[in-house]
GROMACS .gro file of N, CA and C in nm:
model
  234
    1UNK      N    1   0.085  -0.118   0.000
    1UNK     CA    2   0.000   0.000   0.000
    1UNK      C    3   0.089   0.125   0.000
    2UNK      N    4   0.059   0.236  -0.071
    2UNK     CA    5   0.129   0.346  -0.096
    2UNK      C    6   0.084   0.443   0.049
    3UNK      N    7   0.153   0.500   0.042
    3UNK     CA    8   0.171   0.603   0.175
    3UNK      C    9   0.069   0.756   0.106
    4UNK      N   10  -0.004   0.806   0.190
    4UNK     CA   11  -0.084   0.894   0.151
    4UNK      C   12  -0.038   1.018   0.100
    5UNK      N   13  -0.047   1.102  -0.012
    5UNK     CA   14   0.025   1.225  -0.048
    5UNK      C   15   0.073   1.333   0.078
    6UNK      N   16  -0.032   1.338   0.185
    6UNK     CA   17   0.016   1.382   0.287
    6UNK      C   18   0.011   1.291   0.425
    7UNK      N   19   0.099   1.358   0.491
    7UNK     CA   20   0.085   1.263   0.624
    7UNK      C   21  -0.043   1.323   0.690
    8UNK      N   22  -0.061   1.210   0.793
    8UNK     CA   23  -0.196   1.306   0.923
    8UNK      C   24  -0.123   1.429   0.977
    9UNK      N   25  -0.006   1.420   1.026
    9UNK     CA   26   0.073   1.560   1.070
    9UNK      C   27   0.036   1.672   0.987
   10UNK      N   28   0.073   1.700   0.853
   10UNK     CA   29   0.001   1.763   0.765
   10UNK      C   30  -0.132   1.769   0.762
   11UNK      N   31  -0.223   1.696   0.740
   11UNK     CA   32  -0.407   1.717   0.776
   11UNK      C   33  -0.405   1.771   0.904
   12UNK      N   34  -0.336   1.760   0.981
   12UNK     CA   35  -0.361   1.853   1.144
   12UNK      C   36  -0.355   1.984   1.164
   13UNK      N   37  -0.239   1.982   1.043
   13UNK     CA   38  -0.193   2.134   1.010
   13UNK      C   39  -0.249   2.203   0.944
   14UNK      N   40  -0.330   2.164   0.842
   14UNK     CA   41  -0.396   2.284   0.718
   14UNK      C   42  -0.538   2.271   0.814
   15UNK      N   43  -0.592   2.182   0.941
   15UNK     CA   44  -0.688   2.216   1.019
   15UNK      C   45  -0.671   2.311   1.133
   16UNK      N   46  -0.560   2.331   1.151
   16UNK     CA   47  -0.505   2.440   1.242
   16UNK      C   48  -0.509   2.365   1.397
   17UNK      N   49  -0.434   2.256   1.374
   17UNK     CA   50  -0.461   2.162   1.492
   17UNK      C   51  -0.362   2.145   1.521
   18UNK      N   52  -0.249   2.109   1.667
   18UNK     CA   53  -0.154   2.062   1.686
   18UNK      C   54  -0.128   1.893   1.636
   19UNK      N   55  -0.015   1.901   1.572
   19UNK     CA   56   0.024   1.771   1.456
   19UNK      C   57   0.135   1.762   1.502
   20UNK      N   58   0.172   1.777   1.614
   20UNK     CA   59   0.262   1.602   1.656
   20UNK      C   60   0.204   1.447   1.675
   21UNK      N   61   0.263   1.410   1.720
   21UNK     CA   62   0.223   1.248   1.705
   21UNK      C   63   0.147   1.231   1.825
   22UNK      N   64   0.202   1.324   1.933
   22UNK     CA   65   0.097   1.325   2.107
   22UNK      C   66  -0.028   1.348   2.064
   23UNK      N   67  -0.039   1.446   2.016
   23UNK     CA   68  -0.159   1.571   1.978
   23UNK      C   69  -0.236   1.490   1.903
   24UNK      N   70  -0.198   1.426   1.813
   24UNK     CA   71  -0.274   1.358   1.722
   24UNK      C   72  -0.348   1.266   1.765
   25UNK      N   73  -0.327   1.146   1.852
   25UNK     CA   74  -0.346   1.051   1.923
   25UNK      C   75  -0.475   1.122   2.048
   26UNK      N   76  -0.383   1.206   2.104
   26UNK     CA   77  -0.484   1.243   2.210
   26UNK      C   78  -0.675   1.324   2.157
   27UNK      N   79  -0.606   1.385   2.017
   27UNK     CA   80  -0.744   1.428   1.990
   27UNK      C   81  -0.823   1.299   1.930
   28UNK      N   82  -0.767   1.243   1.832
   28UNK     CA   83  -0.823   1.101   1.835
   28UNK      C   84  -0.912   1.007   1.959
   29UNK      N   85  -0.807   0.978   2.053
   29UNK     CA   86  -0.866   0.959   2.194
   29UNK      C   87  -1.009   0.990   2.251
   30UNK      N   88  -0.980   1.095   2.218
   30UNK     CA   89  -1.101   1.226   2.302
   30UNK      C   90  -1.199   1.243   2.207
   31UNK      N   91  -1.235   1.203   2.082
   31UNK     CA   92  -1.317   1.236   1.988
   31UNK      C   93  -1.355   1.084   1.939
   32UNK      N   94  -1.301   0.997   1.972
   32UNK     CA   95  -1.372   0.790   1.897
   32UNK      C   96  -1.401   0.789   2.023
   33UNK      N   97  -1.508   0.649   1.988
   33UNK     CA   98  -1.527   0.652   1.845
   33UNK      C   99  -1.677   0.695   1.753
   34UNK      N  100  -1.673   0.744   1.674
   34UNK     CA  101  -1.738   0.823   1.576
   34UNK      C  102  -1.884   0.715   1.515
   35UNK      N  103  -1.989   0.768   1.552
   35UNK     CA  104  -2.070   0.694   1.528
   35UNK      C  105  -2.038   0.651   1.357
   36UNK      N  106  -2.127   0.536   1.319
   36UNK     CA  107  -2.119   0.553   1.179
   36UNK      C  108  -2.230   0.553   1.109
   37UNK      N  109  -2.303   0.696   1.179
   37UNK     CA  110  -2.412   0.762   1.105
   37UNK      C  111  -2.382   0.836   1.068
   38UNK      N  112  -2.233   0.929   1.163
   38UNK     CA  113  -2.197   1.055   1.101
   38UNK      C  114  -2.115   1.096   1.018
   39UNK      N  115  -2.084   1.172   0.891
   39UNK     CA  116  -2.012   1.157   0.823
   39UNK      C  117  -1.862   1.262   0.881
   40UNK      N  118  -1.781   1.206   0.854
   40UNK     CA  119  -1.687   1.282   0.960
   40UNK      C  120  -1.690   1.438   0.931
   41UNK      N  121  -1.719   1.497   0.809
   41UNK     CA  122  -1.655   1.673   0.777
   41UNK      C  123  -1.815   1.742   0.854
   42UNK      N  124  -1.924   1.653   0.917
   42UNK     CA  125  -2.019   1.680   1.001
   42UNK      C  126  -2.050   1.629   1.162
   43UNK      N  127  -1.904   1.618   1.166
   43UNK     CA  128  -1.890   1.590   1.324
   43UNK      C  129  -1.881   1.698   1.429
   44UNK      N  130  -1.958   1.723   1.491
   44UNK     CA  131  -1.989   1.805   1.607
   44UNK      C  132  -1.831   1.876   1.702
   45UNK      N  133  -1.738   1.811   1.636
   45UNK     CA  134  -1.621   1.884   1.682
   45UNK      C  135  -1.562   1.924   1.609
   46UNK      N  136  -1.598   1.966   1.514
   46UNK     CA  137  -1.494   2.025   1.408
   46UNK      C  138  -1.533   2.191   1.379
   47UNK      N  139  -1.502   2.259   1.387
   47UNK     CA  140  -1.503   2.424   1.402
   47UNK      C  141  -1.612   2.467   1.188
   48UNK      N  142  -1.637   2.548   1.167
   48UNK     CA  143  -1.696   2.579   1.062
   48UNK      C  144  -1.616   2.596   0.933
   49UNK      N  145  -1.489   2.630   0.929
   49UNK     CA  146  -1.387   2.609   0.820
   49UNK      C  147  -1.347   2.462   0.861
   50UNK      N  148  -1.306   2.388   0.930
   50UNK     CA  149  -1.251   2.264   0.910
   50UNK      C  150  -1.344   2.190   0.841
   51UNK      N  151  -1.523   2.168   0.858
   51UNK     CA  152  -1.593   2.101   0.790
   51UNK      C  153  -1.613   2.162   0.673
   52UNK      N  154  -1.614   2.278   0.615
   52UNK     CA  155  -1.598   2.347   0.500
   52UNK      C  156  -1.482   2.250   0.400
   53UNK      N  157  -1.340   2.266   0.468
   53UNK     CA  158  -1.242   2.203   0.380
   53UNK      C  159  -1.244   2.022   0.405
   54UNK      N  160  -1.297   1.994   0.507
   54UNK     CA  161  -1.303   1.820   0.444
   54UNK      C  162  -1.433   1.812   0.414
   55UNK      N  163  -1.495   1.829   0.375
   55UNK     CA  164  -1.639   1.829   0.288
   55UNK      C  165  -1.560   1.830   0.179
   56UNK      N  166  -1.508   1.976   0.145
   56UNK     CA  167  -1.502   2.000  -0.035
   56UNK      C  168  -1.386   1.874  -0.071
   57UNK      N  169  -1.248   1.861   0.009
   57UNK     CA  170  -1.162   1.801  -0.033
   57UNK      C  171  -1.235   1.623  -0.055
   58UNK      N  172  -1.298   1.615   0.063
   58UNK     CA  173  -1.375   1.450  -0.006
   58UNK      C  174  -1.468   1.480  -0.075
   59UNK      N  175  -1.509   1.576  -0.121
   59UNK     CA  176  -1.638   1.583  -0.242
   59UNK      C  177  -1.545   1.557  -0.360
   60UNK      N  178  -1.444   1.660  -0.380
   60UNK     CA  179  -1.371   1.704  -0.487
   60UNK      C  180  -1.245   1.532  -0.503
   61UNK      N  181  -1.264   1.464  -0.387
   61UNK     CA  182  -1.160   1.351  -0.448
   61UNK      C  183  -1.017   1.416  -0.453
   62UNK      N  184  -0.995   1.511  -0.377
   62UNK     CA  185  -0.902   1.583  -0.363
   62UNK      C  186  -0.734   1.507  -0.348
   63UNK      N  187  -0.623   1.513  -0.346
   63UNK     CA  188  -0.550   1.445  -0.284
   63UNK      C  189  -0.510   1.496  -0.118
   64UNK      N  190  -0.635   1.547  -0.063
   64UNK     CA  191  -0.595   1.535   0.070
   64UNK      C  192  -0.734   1.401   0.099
   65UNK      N  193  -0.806   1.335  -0.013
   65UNK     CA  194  -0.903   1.245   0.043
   65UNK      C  195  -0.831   1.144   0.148
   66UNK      N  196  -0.730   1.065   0.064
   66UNK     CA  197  -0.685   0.972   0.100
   66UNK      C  198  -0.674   0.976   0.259
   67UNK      N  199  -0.583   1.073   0.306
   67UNK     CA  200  -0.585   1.100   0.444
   67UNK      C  201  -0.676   1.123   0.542
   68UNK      N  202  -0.752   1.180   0.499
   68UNK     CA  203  -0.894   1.205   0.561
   68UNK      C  204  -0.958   1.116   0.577
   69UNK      N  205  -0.968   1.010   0.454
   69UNK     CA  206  -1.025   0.879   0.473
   69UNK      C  207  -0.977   0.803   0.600
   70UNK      N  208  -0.845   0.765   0.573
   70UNK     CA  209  -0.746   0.699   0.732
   70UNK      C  210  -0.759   0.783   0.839
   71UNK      N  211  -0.805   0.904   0.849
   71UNK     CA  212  -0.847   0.967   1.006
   71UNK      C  213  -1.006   0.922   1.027
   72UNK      N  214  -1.070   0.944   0.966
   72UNK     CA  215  -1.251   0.901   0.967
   72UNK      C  216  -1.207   0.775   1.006
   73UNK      N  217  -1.151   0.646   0.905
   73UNK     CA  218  -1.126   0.493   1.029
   73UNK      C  219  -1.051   0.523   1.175
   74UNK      N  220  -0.950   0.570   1.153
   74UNK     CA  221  -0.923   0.553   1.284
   74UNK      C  222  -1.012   0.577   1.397
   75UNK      N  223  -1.034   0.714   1.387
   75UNK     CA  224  -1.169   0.812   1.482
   75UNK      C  225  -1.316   0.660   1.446
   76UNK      N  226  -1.288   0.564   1.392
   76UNK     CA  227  -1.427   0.514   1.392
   76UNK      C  228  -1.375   0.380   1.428
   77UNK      N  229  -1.280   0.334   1.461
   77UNK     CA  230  -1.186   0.224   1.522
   77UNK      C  231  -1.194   0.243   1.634
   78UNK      N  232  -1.177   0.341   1.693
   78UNK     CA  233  -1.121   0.347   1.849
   78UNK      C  234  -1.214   0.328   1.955
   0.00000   0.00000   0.00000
């Protein structure tokens, strides 16, 4: 399997989120797991520009999907 155009560190970052590897984990933590009624860019913790840009980027098939996709499992794993 190929490695995603961006890392999650990067998706943390263009969300204006702390993207270390702690940070990442812990908001993960604190947010799964994610029902799977909801679609993640309409999850109740995400601020009004963050669901703005993962809406359009998974509408648009963007190359930030891929990543976004592997955060929605994880957040729906945990």
């Amino acid at each position: 399997m190929e490695s995603p155009i961006h890392p999650l560190s990067a998706l943390f970052d263009q969300l204006g989120l702390p993207s270390d590897h702690a940070a990442i984990e812990a908001f993960i933590g604190q947010h799964a797991p994610l029902d799977n009624h909801t679609r993640l860019a309409e999850a109740p913790f995400w601020t009004a520009a963050q669901q703005e840009f993962l809406s359009a980027e998974l509408d648009d098939d963007a190359d930030w999907a891929e990543v976004i996709d592997s955060l929605d499992a994880r957040l729906r794993s945990s």
